[in-house]
Amino acid sequence: MSNLLELDVDPVLAERLNSASARRRFFPFSDDVIDWSVPLTDEWSYMPIEHSVFAGSSILEGLSAADRAFVERWEMTQLMRNIGHGEHLLNQGIMSMLWITDPLDPSYRYLLHEVAEECQHMAMFNHWVRINDDIVSAGVDEAEWGQPAAAATEVMAQELPEAFWVRVLLFEFVGDDLNQSMRLGAAGGLHPILVQIGKVHTAEEARHISYARSWLENGMAKLTEEQRAEVQRTTKENAQPLIDRKALLPVRWSEQLSPFMSEADFKHARSESHARVRVMGQLKQLLDEFEEIGAIDSATMRTWENEGVFG
């Protein structure tokens, strides 16, 4: 078959990931995976504090148990409302790649597994939003940028897959730190549904991250100088928004918070949140890996470091 993608993932790894996906698939609407019937009561925490926009602030400490639970549910629900957009774009990129992927290569089946798992993650996040129907969740203007971004992602995934996998890793690897905190959150009183979501998400994202890393590392070594420069430009353009807001996703003010704090207090807490340090640390770890394989240029890294953007 002509005009097929060069798949820069060892078939042995792809087959191993296939087996893992078949063996350890977590359907989020099975009761033994996530028990959605656990009531959303005030006794639970709803946000790993180390990832909250209120981390390091005294705002939550001054609230009653009921008010704190509401504010934490509000923040988690905003994140759940919007985190699926990255997975939506990921799926569209992969589906575009499949048109030019050899169906006999183990990667073809693995990529289908990944799409199926990401669809279930999106449904899982959406269900959390639906059961928190007292929270007014806000989008991130996806109705305006979503379709153009999807079209550009499909082209990138076919023409320069390494740039596509850079974008995937910036979203999934940096975001995985929140997933890990949710998975381990039971000791801190995190609501059982969120702990179970964290367990599902980390288990399956580990495979996705492994595949993306493998393709990117192998593929970068084969690129022309022009292609390498394009990947580096993609890395810079997609890392910069994370650096600017020091967060994976924006969490914006809502009038639902007005009984508990002022807009000015919210924005101050967000700008000084200790969670920013964790996000920047996770981003720096990934960018160091990118620099080693040439997916970000050293001059840009030294500029960011000299500006102190990583803390």
PDB file of C-alpha atoms in Angstrom:
ATOM      1  CA  MET A   1       0.000   0.000   0.000  1.00  0.00           C
ATOM      2  CA  SER A   2       1.402   3.403  -0.986  1.00  0.00           C
ATOM      3  CA  ASN A   3       1.253   6.752   0.809  1.00  0.00           C
ATOM      4  CA  LEU A   4       0.991   5.156   4.223  1.00  0.00           C
ATOM      5  CA  LEU A   5       2.307   6.745   7.389  1.00  0.00           C
ATOM      6  CA  GLU A   6       5.653   5.587   8.643  1.00  0.00           C
ATOM      7  CA  LEU A   7       4.727   4.252  12.068  1.00  0.00           C
ATOM      8  CA  ASP A   8       7.549   5.106  14.445  1.00  0.00           C
ATOM      9  CA  VAL A   9       6.426   2.722  17.167  1.00  0.00           C
ATOM     10  CA  ASP A  10       7.926  -0.748  17.500  1.00  0.00           C
ATOM     11  CA  PRO A  11       5.225  -3.329  16.598  1.00  0.00           C
ATOM     12  CA  VAL A  12       6.207  -5.264  19.726  1.00  0.00           C
ATOM     13  CA  LEU A  13       5.311  -2.277  21.920  1.00  0.00           C
ATOM     14  CA  ALA A  14       2.076  -1.671  20.013  1.00  0.00           C
ATOM     15  CA  GLU A  15       1.084  -5.318  20.447  1.00  0.00           C
ATOM     16  CA  ARG A  16       1.884  -5.197  24.145  1.00  0.00           C
ATOM     17  CA  LEU A  17      -0.305  -2.103  24.521  1.00  0.00           C
ATOM     18  CA  ASN A  18      -3.059  -3.859  22.572  1.00  0.00           C
ATOM     19  CA  SER A  19      -2.979  -6.744  25.016  1.00  0.00           C
ATOM     20  CA  ALA A  20      -3.031  -4.371  27.983  1.00  0.00           C
ATOM     21  CA  SER A  21      -6.006  -2.459  26.572  1.00  0.00           C
ATOM     22  CA  ALA A  22      -7.946  -5.676  26.029  1.00  0.00           C
ATOM     23  CA  ARG A  23      -7.068  -6.994  29.471  1.00  0.00           C
ATOM     24  CA  ARG A  24      -7.430  -3.808  31.529  1.00  0.00           C
ATOM     25  CA  ARG A  25     -10.280  -1.831  29.989  1.00  0.00           C
ATOM     26  CA  PHE A  26     -12.320   0.116  32.530  1.00  0.00           C
ATOM     27  CA  PHE A  27     -15.899   0.832  31.474  1.00  0.00           C
ATOM     28  CA  PRO A  28     -16.830   3.802  33.701  1.00  0.00           C
ATOM     29  CA  PHE A  29     -20.509   2.874  33.907  1.00  0.00           C
ATOM     30  CA  SER A  30     -19.920  -0.540  35.441  1.00  0.00           C
ATOM     31  CA  ASP A  31     -20.671  -0.456  39.161  1.00  0.00           C
ATOM     32  CA  ASP A  32     -17.444  -2.280  39.973  1.00  0.00           C
ATOM     33  CA  VAL A  33     -15.453   0.483  38.222  1.00  0.00           C
ATOM     34  CA  ILE A  34     -17.233   3.656  39.372  1.00  0.00           C
ATOM     35  CA  ASP A  35     -20.121   3.674  41.824  1.00  0.00           C
ATOM     36  CA  TRP A  36     -22.006   6.762  40.673  1.00  0.00           C
ATOM     37  CA  SER A  37     -24.628   6.281  43.394  1.00  0.00           C
ATOM     38  CA  VAL A  38     -22.433   7.644  46.224  1.00  0.00           C
ATOM     39  CA  PRO A  39     -24.198  10.853  47.377  1.00  0.00           C
ATOM     40  CA  LEU A  40     -22.474  14.204  46.862  1.00  0.00           C
ATOM     41  CA  THR A  41     -22.575  15.215  50.522  1.00  0.00           C
ATOM     42  CA  ASP A  42     -20.637  17.804  52.503  1.00  0.00           C
ATOM     43  CA  GLU A  43     -18.455  15.295  54.337  1.00  0.00           C
ATOM     44  CA  TRP A  44     -16.204  14.796  51.310  1.00  0.00           C
ATOM     45  CA  SER A  45     -13.501  16.810  49.642  1.00  0.00           C
ATOM     46  CA  TYR A  46     -14.043  17.428  45.929  1.00  0.00           C
ATOM     47  CA  MET A  47     -10.721  18.839  44.773  1.00  0.00           C
ATOM     48  CA  PRO A  48      -7.156  17.731  45.536  1.00  0.00           C
ATOM     49  CA  ILE A  49      -6.045  20.900  47.286  1.00  0.00           C
ATOM     50  CA  GLU A  50      -2.559  20.786  45.772  1.00  0.00           C
ATOM     51  CA  HIS A  51      -4.161  21.302  42.347  1.00  0.00           C
ATOM     52  CA  SER A  52      -6.770  23.871  43.328  1.00  0.00           C
ATOM     53  CA  VAL A  53      -6.796  27.526  42.334  1.00  0.00           C
ATOM     54  CA  PHE A  54      -7.268  28.076  46.093  1.00  0.00           C
ATOM     55  CA  ALA A  55      -4.100  26.198  47.111  1.00  0.00           C
ATOM     56  CA  GLY A  56      -2.224  28.417  49.559  1.00  0.00           C
ATOM     57  CA  SER A  57      -5.180  30.734  50.038  1.00  0.00           C
ATOM     58  CA  SER A  58      -7.157  31.123  53.282  1.00  0.00           C
ATOM     59  CA  ILE A  59     -10.454  31.419  51.391  1.00  0.00           C
ATOM     60  CA  LEU A  60     -11.564  27.817  51.859  1.00  0.00           C
ATOM     61  CA  GLU A  61     -10.534  27.756  55.517  1.00  0.00           C
ATOM     62  CA  GLY A  62     -13.061  30.468  56.297  1.00  0.00           C
ATOM     63  CA  LEU A  63     -15.993  28.564  54.802  1.00  0.00           C
ATOM     64  CA  SER A  64     -18.429  26.177  56.444  1.00  0.00           C
ATOM     65  CA  ALA A  65     -18.197  22.509  55.476  1.00  0.00           C
ATOM     66  CA  ALA A  66     -21.200  22.872  53.165  1.00  0.00           C
ATOM     67  CA  ASP A  67     -19.867  25.993  51.475  1.00  0.00           C
ATOM     68  CA  ARG A  68     -16.391  24.544  51.047  1.00  0.00           C
ATOM     69  CA  ALA A  69     -17.834  21.384  49.495  1.00  0.00           C
ATOM     70  CA  PHE A  70     -19.822  23.494  47.042  1.00  0.00           C
ATOM     71  CA  VAL A  71     -16.816  25.600  46.027  1.00  0.00           C
ATOM     72  CA  GLU A  72     -14.661  22.498  45.538  1.00  0.00           C
ATOM     73  CA  ARG A  73     -17.395  20.802  43.499  1.00  0.00           C
ATOM     74  CA  TRP A  74     -17.687  23.989  41.461  1.00  0.00           C
ATOM     75  CA  GLU A  75     -13.971  23.941  40.622  1.00  0.00           C
ATOM     76  CA  MET A  76     -13.846  20.227  39.818  1.00  0.00           C
ATOM     77  CA  THR A  77     -16.937  20.513  37.629  1.00  0.00           C
ATOM     78  CA  GLN A  78     -15.403  23.377  35.623  1.00  0.00           C
ATOM     79  CA  LEU A  79     -12.388  21.165  34.953  1.00  0.00           C
ATOM     80  CA  MET A  80     -14.521  18.151  34.030  1.00  0.00           C
ATOM     81  CA  ARG A  81     -16.592  20.348  31.719  1.00  0.00           C
ATOM     82  CA  ASN A  82     -13.557  21.323  29.654  1.00  0.00           C
ATOM     83  CA  ILE A  83     -10.906  18.629  29.997  1.00  0.00           C
ATOM     84  CA  GLY A  84     -12.586  16.484  27.380  1.00  0.00           C
ATOM     85  CA  HIS A  85     -11.841  19.030  24.641  1.00  0.00           C
ATOM     86  CA  GLY A  86      -8.218  17.924  24.519  1.00  0.00           C
ATOM     87  CA  GLU A  87      -9.291  14.311  24.186  1.00  0.00           C
ATOM     88  CA  HIS A  88     -11.799  15.276  21.506  1.00  0.00           C
ATOM     89  CA  LEU A  89      -8.994  16.825  19.417  1.00  0.00           C
ATOM     90  CA  LEU A  90      -6.754  13.832  20.128  1.00  0.00           C
ATOM     91  CA  ASN A  91      -9.399  11.477  18.788  1.00  0.00           C
ATOM     92  CA  GLN A  92      -9.907  13.516  15.649  1.00  0.00           C
ATOM     93  CA  GLY A  93      -6.175  13.501  14.980  1.00  0.00           C
ATOM     94  CA  ILE A  94      -5.945   9.742  15.452  1.00  0.00           C
ATOM     95  CA  MET A  95      -8.978   9.053  13.266  1.00  0.00           C
ATOM     96  CA  SER A  96      -7.355  11.139  10.544  1.00  0.00           C
ATOM     97  CA  MET A  97      -4.133   9.101  10.874  1.00  0.00           C
ATOM     98  CA  LEU A  98      -6.033   5.848  10.492  1.00  0.00           C
ATOM     99  CA  TRP A  99      -6.909   6.660   6.864  1.00  0.00           C
ATOM    100  CA  ILE A 100      -3.227   6.286   6.019  1.00  0.00           C
ATOM    101  CA  THR A 101      -2.183   3.652   8.567  1.00  0.00           C
ATOM    102  CA  ASP A 102      -1.499   0.065   7.521  1.00  0.00           C
ATOM    103  CA  PRO A 103      -4.420  -1.918   9.023  1.00  0.00           C
ATOM    104  CA  LEU A 104      -2.155  -4.946   9.392  1.00  0.00           C
ATOM    105  CA  ASP A 105       0.256  -3.097  11.682  1.00  0.00           C
ATOM    106  CA  PRO A 106      -0.444  -3.560  15.432  1.00  0.00           C
ATOM    107  CA  SER A 107      -0.516   0.229  15.781  1.00  0.00           C
ATOM    108  CA  TYR A 108      -3.767   0.364  13.804  1.00  0.00           C
ATOM    109  CA  ARG A 109      -5.578  -1.681  16.423  1.00  0.00           C
ATOM    110  CA  TYR A 110      -3.857   0.140  19.282  1.00  0.00           C
ATOM    111  CA  LEU A 111      -4.957   3.531  17.961  1.00  0.00           C
ATOM    112  CA  LEU A 112      -8.533   2.246  17.824  1.00  0.00           C
ATOM    113  CA  HIS A 113      -8.191   1.157  21.454  1.00  0.00           C
ATOM    114  CA  GLU A 114      -6.991   4.637  22.369  1.00  0.00           C
ATOM    115  CA  VAL A 115      -9.915   6.325  20.615  1.00  0.00           C
ATOM    116  CA  ALA A 116     -12.375   4.016  22.393  1.00  0.00           C
ATOM    117  CA  GLU A 117     -10.787   4.729  25.780  1.00  0.00           C
ATOM    118  CA  GLU A 118     -10.744   8.478  25.221  1.00  0.00           C
ATOM    119  CA  CYS A 119     -14.420   8.424  24.216  1.00  0.00           C
ATOM    120  CA  GLN A 120     -15.201   6.690  27.501  1.00  0.00           C
ATOM    121  CA  HIS A 121     -13.176   9.293  29.385  1.00  0.00           C
ATOM    122  CA  MET A 122     -15.172  12.071  27.754  1.00  0.00           C
ATOM    123  CA  ALA A 123     -18.423  10.334  28.715  1.00  0.00           C
ATOM    124  CA  MET A 124     -17.107   9.859  32.271  1.00  0.00           C
ATOM    125  CA  PHE A 125     -16.258  13.550  32.651  1.00  0.00           C
ATOM    126  CA  ASN A 126     -19.585  14.548  31.139  1.00  0.00           C
ATOM    127  CA  HIS A 127     -21.481  12.347  33.582  1.00  0.00           C
ATOM    128  CA  TRP A 128     -19.771  14.080  36.508  1.00  0.00           C
ATOM    129  CA  VAL A 129     -20.985  17.403  35.100  1.00  0.00           C
ATOM    130  CA  ARG A 130     -24.506  16.023  34.723  1.00  0.00           C
ATOM    131  CA  ILE A 131     -24.787  14.749  38.307  1.00  0.00           C
ATOM    132  CA  ASN A 132     -23.594  18.153  39.533  1.00  0.00           C
ATOM    133  CA  ASP A 133     -26.498  19.913  37.896  1.00  0.00           C
ATOM    134  CA  ASP A 134     -26.568  22.633  40.558  1.00  0.00           C
ATOM    135  CA  ILE A 135     -23.225  23.873  39.217  1.00  0.00           C
ATOM    136  CA  VAL A 136     -23.293  26.284  36.298  1.00  0.00           C
ATOM    137  CA  SER A 137     -20.290  25.112  34.296  1.00  0.00           C
ATOM    138  CA  ALA A 138     -18.707  27.379  31.708  1.00  0.00           C
ATOM    139  CA  GLY A 139     -16.983  26.447  28.500  1.00  0.00           C
ATOM    140  CA  VAL A 140     -13.805  27.906  27.036  1.00  0.00           C
ATOM    141  CA  ASP A 141     -15.335  29.293  23.820  1.00  0.00           C
ATOM    142  CA  GLU A 142     -14.964  25.919  22.115  1.00  0.00           C
ATOM    143  CA  ALA A 143     -17.902  26.661  19.804  1.00  0.00           C
ATOM    144  CA  GLU A 144     -15.690  29.287  18.160  1.00  0.00           C
ATOM    145  CA  TRP A 145     -12.303  27.555  17.987  1.00  0.00           C
ATOM    146  CA  GLY A 146     -13.204  23.851  18.156  1.00  0.00           C
ATOM    147  CA  GLN A 147     -13.925  23.114  14.505  1.00  0.00           C
ATOM    148  CA  PRO A 148     -10.951  25.069  13.088  1.00  0.00           C
ATOM    149  CA  ALA A 149      -8.688  23.427  15.684  1.00  0.00           C
ATOM    150  CA  ALA A 150     -10.045  20.004  14.752  1.00  0.00           C
ATOM    151  CA  ALA A 151      -9.376  20.566  11.049  1.00  0.00           C
ATOM    152  CA  ALA A 152      -5.826  21.765  11.759  1.00  0.00           C
ATOM    153  CA  THR A 153      -5.228  18.791  14.067  1.00  0.00           C
ATOM    154  CA  GLU A 154      -6.305  16.323  11.388  1.00  0.00           C
ATOM    155  CA  VAL A 155      -3.871  17.836   8.889  1.00  0.00           C
ATOM    156  CA  MET A 156      -1.020  17.935  11.412  1.00  0.00           C
ATOM    157  CA  ALA A 157      -1.564  14.310  12.444  1.00  0.00           C
ATOM    158  CA  GLN A 158      -1.186  13.152   8.833  1.00  0.00           C
ATOM    159  CA  GLU A 159       1.559  15.490   7.644  1.00  0.00           C
ATOM    160  CA  LEU A 160       3.794  15.787  10.725  1.00  0.00           C
ATOM    161  CA  PRO A 161       2.754  13.255  13.390  1.00  0.00           C
ATOM    162  CA  GLU A 162       5.615  14.267  15.696  1.00  0.00           C
ATOM    163  CA  ALA A 163       4.077  17.736  16.084  1.00  0.00           C
ATOM    164  CA  PHE A 164       0.730  16.091  16.829  1.00  0.00           C
ATOM    165  CA  TRP A 165       2.243  13.891  19.547  1.00  0.00           C
ATOM    166  CA  VAL A 166       3.932  16.943  21.090  1.00  0.00           C
ATOM    167  CA  ARG A 167       0.504  18.515  21.538  1.00  0.00           C
ATOM    168  CA  VAL A 168      -0.889  15.278  22.930  1.00  0.00           C
ATOM    169  CA  LEU A 169       1.868  14.967  25.519  1.00  0.00           C
ATOM    170  CA  LEU A 170       1.645  18.605  26.594  1.00  0.00           C
ATOM    171  CA  PHE A 171      -1.995  17.934  27.440  1.00  0.00           C
ATOM    172  CA  GLU A 172      -1.869  14.374  28.764  1.00  0.00           C
ATOM    173  CA  PHE A 173       1.475  14.289  30.589  1.00  0.00           C
ATOM    174  CA  VAL A 174       1.012  17.646  32.322  1.00  0.00           C
ATOM    175  CA  GLY A 175      -2.588  16.776  33.188  1.00  0.00           C
ATOM    176  CA  ASP A 176      -1.642  13.354  34.533  1.00  0.00           C
ATOM    177  CA  ASP A 177      -0.411  14.872  37.804  1.00  0.00           C
ATOM    178  CA  LEU A 178      -4.017  15.814  38.655  1.00  0.00           C
ATOM    179  CA  ASN A 179      -5.142  12.294  37.733  1.00  0.00           C
ATOM    180  CA  GLN A 180      -2.549  10.814  40.091  1.00  0.00           C
ATOM    181  CA  SER A 181      -3.687  13.048  42.953  1.00  0.00           C
ATOM    182  CA  MET A 182      -7.279  11.979  42.385  1.00  0.00           C
ATOM    183  CA  ARG A 183      -6.290   8.298  42.276  1.00  0.00           C
ATOM    184  CA  LEU A 184      -4.541   8.639  45.629  1.00  0.00           C
ATOM    185  CA  GLY A 185      -7.107  10.992  47.129  1.00  0.00           C
ATOM    186  CA  ALA A 186      -8.989   8.571  49.364  1.00  0.00           C
ATOM    187  CA  ALA A 187      -6.606   9.181  52.274  1.00  0.00           C
ATOM    188  CA  GLY A 188      -7.401  12.881  52.079  1.00  0.00           C
ATOM    189  CA  GLY A 189     -11.159  12.370  52.038  1.00  0.00           C
ATOM    190  CA  LEU A 190     -11.664  12.897  48.308  1.00  0.00           C
ATOM    191  CA  HIS A 191     -15.100  11.779  47.150  1.00  0.00           C
ATOM    192  CA  PRO A 192     -15.081   8.089  46.081  1.00  0.00           C
ATOM    193  CA  ILE A 193     -16.378   8.857  42.580  1.00  0.00           C
ATOM    194  CA  LEU A 194     -13.420  11.174  41.975  1.00  0.00           C
ATOM    195  CA  VAL A 195     -10.952   8.621  43.343  1.00  0.00           C
ATOM    196  CA  GLN A 196     -12.394   6.020  40.984  1.00  0.00           C
ATOM    197  CA  ILE A 197     -12.266   8.446  38.043  1.00  0.00           C
ATOM    198  CA  GLY A 198      -8.604   9.044  38.877  1.00  0.00           C
ATOM    199  CA  LYS A 199      -7.867   5.318  38.915  1.00  0.00           C
ATOM    200  CA  VAL A 200      -9.546   4.742  35.557  1.00  0.00           C
ATOM    201  CA  HIS A 201      -7.904   7.736  33.947  1.00  0.00           C
ATOM    202  CA  THR A 202      -4.340   7.077  35.128  1.00  0.00           C
ATOM    203  CA  ALA A 203      -4.438   3.389  34.193  1.00  0.00           C
ATOM    204  CA  GLU A 204      -5.473   4.045  30.614  1.00  0.00           C
ATOM    205  CA  GLU A 205      -3.559   7.293  30.088  1.00  0.00           C
ATOM    206  CA  ALA A 206      -0.340   5.480  31.027  1.00  0.00           C
ATOM    207  CA  ARG A 207      -0.675   3.491  27.809  1.00  0.00           C
ATOM    208  CA  HIS A 208      -1.478   6.575  25.760  1.00  0.00           C
ATOM    209  CA  ILE A 209       1.529   8.461  27.125  1.00  0.00           C
ATOM    210  CA  SER A 210       3.825   5.486  26.509  1.00  0.00           C
ATOM    211  CA  TYR A 211       2.758   5.212  22.871  1.00  0.00           C
ATOM    212  CA  ALA A 212       3.072   8.954  22.209  1.00  0.00           C
ATOM    213  CA  ARG A 213       6.515   9.126  23.806  1.00  0.00           C
ATOM    214  CA  SER A 214       7.760   6.186  21.767  1.00  0.00           C
ATOM    215  CA  TRP A 215       6.552   7.612  18.452  1.00  0.00           C
ATOM    216  CA  LEU A 216       7.951  11.060  19.229  1.00  0.00           C
ATOM    217  CA  GLU A 217      11.368   9.819  20.324  1.00  0.00           C
ATOM    218  CA  ASN A 218      11.788   7.513  17.334  1.00  0.00           C
ATOM    219  CA  GLY A 219      10.282   9.928  14.846  1.00  0.00           C
ATOM    220  CA  MET A 220      12.310  13.009  15.781  1.00  0.00           C
ATOM    221  CA  ALA A 221      15.530  11.250  14.778  1.00  0.00           C
ATOM    222  CA  LYS A 222      14.239  10.853  11.207  1.00  0.00           C
ATOM    223  CA  LEU A 223      13.018  14.385  10.519  1.00  0.00           C
ATOM    224  CA  THR A 224      14.578  16.907   8.182  1.00  0.00           C
ATOM    225  CA  GLU A 225      15.874  20.167   9.646  1.00  0.00           C
ATOM    226  CA  GLU A 226      12.780  21.939   8.333  1.00  0.00           C
ATOM    227  CA  GLN A 227      10.453  19.399   9.923  1.00  0.00           C
ATOM    228  CA  ARG A 228      12.368  19.527  13.190  1.00  0.00           C
ATOM    229  CA  ALA A 229      12.036  23.310  13.244  1.00  0.00           C
ATOM    230  CA  GLU A 230       8.283  22.980  12.704  1.00  0.00           C
ATOM    231  CA  VAL A 231       7.967  20.560  15.643  1.00  0.00           C
ATOM    232  CA  GLN A 232       9.962  22.962  17.816  1.00  0.00           C
ATOM    233  CA  ARG A 233       7.678  25.822  16.781  1.00  0.00           C
ATOM    234  CA  THR A 234       4.648  23.703  17.677  1.00  0.00           C
ATOM    235  CA  THR A 235       6.111  22.900  21.081  1.00  0.00           C
ATOM    236  CA  LYS A 236       6.826  26.555  21.798  1.00  0.00           C
ATOM    237  CA  GLU A 237       3.402  27.754  20.671  1.00  0.00           C
ATOM    238  CA  ASN A 238       1.555  25.121  22.704  1.00  0.00           C
ATOM    239  CA  ALA A 239       3.694  25.332  25.848  1.00  0.00           C
ATOM    240  CA  GLN A 240       3.494  29.121  26.045  1.00  0.00           C
ATOM    241  CA  PRO A 241      -0.204  29.279  27.068  1.00  0.00           C
ATOM    242  CA  LEU A 242       0.507  26.859  29.941  1.00  0.00           C
ATOM    243  CA  ILE A 243       3.415  29.059  31.004  1.00  0.00           C
ATOM    244  CA  ASP A 244       1.312  32.216  30.762  1.00  0.00           C
ATOM    245  CA  ARG A 245      -1.550  30.934  32.919  1.00  0.00           C
ATOM    246  CA  LYS A 246       0.547  28.415  34.921  1.00  0.00           C
ATOM    247  CA  ALA A 247      -2.319  25.967  34.706  1.00  0.00           C
ATOM    248  CA  LEU A 248      -3.383  23.203  32.343  1.00  0.00           C
ATOM    249  CA  LEU A 249      -6.850  24.680  31.876  1.00  0.00           C
ATOM    250  CA  PRO A 250      -8.280  28.085  32.704  1.00  0.00           C
ATOM    251  CA  VAL A 251     -10.623  28.292  35.705  1.00  0.00           C
ATOM    252  CA  ARG A 252     -12.695  31.456  35.378  1.00  0.00           C
ATOM    253  CA  TRP A 253     -14.735  33.511  37.812  1.00  0.00           C
ATOM    254  CA  SER A 254     -18.428  32.720  38.127  1.00  0.00           C
ATOM    255  CA  GLU A 255     -21.210  34.572  39.917  1.00  0.00           C
ATOM    256  CA  GLN A 256     -21.947  31.284  41.681  1.00  0.00           C
ATOM    257  CA  LEU A 257     -18.906  32.033  43.833  1.00  0.00           C
ATOM    258  CA  SER A 258     -20.099  35.490  44.893  1.00  0.00           C
ATOM    259  CA  PRO A 259     -21.699  34.292  48.185  1.00  0.00           C
ATOM    260  CA  PHE A 260     -18.302  32.959  49.261  1.00  0.00           C
ATOM    261  CA  MET A 261     -15.725  35.449  47.961  1.00  0.00           C
ATOM    262  CA  SER A 262     -15.280  38.525  45.817  1.00  0.00           C
ATOM    263  CA  GLU A 263     -14.123  38.332  42.221  1.00  0.00           C
ATOM    264  CA  ALA A 264     -10.952  40.172  43.223  1.00  0.00           C
ATOM    265  CA  ASP A 265     -10.212  37.642  45.978  1.00  0.00           C
ATOM    266  CA  PHE A 266     -10.789  34.783  43.525  1.00  0.00           C
ATOM    267  CA  LYS A 267      -8.440  36.235  40.940  1.00  0.00           C
ATOM    268  CA  HIS A 268      -5.783  36.940  43.568  1.00  0.00           C
ATOM    269  CA  ALA A 269      -5.995  33.360  44.883  1.00  0.00           C
ATOM    270  CA  ARG A 270      -5.745  31.985  41.350  1.00  0.00           C
ATOM    271  CA  SER A 271      -2.722  34.158  40.518  1.00  0.00           C
ATOM    272  CA  GLU A 272      -0.887  33.061  43.687  1.00  0.00           C
ATOM    273  CA  SER A 273      -2.047  29.443  43.824  1.00  0.00           C
ATOM    274  CA  HIS A 274       0.557  26.937  44.967  1.00  0.00           C
ATOM    275  CA  ALA A 275      -0.797  24.608  42.274  1.00  0.00           C
ATOM    276  CA  ARG A 276       1.107  26.700  39.748  1.00  0.00           C
ATOM    277  CA  VAL A 277       4.368  25.259  41.073  1.00  0.00           C
ATOM    278  CA  ARG A 278       3.221  21.686  40.439  1.00  0.00           C
ATOM    279  CA  VAL A 279       2.050  22.441  36.915  1.00  0.00           C
ATOM    280  CA  MET A 280       5.285  24.215  36.027  1.00  0.00           C
ATOM    281  CA  GLY A 281       7.326  21.364  37.515  1.00  0.00           C
ATOM    282  CA  GLN A 282       5.436  18.821  35.440  1.00  0.00           C
ATOM    283  CA  LEU A 283       5.817  20.956  32.332  1.00  0.00           C
ATOM    284  CA  LYS A 284       9.560  21.417  32.924  1.00  0.00           C
ATOM    285  CA  GLN A 285      10.042  17.661  33.249  1.00  0.00           C
ATOM    286  CA  LEU A 286       8.346  17.089  29.903  1.00  0.00           C
ATOM    287  CA  LEU A 287      10.159  19.925  28.144  1.00  0.00           C
ATOM    288  CA  ASP A 288      13.504  18.600  29.380  1.00  0.00           C
ATOM    289  CA  GLU A 289      12.630  15.315  27.655  1.00  0.00           C
ATOM    290  CA  PHE A 290      11.655  17.226  24.527  1.00  0.00           C
ATOM    291  CA  GLU A 291      14.947  19.105  24.505  1.00  0.00           C
ATOM    292  CA  GLU A 292      16.907  15.846  24.660  1.00  0.00           C
ATOM    293  CA  ILE A 293      15.243  14.566  21.492  1.00  0.00           C
ATOM    294  CA  GLY A 294      15.150  17.921  19.705  1.00  0.00           C
ATOM    295  CA  ALA A 295      11.416  18.630  20.037  1.00  0.00           C
ATOM    296  CA  ILE A 296      12.160  22.027  21.613  1.00  0.00           C
ATOM    297  CA  ASP A 297      15.206  24.122  20.829  1.00  0.00           C
ATOM    298  CA  SER A 298      17.766  24.832  23.541  1.00  0.00           C
ATOM    299  CA  ALA A 299      17.651  28.598  22.985  1.00  0.00           C
ATOM    300  CA  THR A 300      13.964  28.724  23.891  1.00  0.00           C
ATOM    301  CA  MET A 301      14.517  26.549  26.956  1.00  0.00           C
ATOM    302  CA  ARG A 302      17.363  28.781  28.187  1.00  0.00           C
ATOM    303  CA  THR A 303      15.190  31.868  27.646  1.00  0.00           C
ATOM    304  CA  TRP A 304      12.344  30.372  29.670  1.00  0.00           C
ATOM    305  CA  GLU A 305      14.732  29.275  32.418  1.00  0.00           C
ATOM    306  CA  ASN A 306      16.420  32.663  32.582  1.00  0.00           C
ATOM    307  CA  GLU A 307      13.021  34.328  32.857  1.00  0.00           C
ATOM    308  CA  GLY A 308      12.225  32.042  35.793  1.00  0.00           C
ATOM    309  CA  VAL A 309       9.004  30.773  34.280  1.00  0.00           C
ATOM    310  CA  PHE A 310       9.393  27.325  35.868  1.00  0.00           C
ATOM    311  CA  GLY A 311       9.772  28.714  39.383  1.00  0.00           C
TER     312      GLY A 311
END
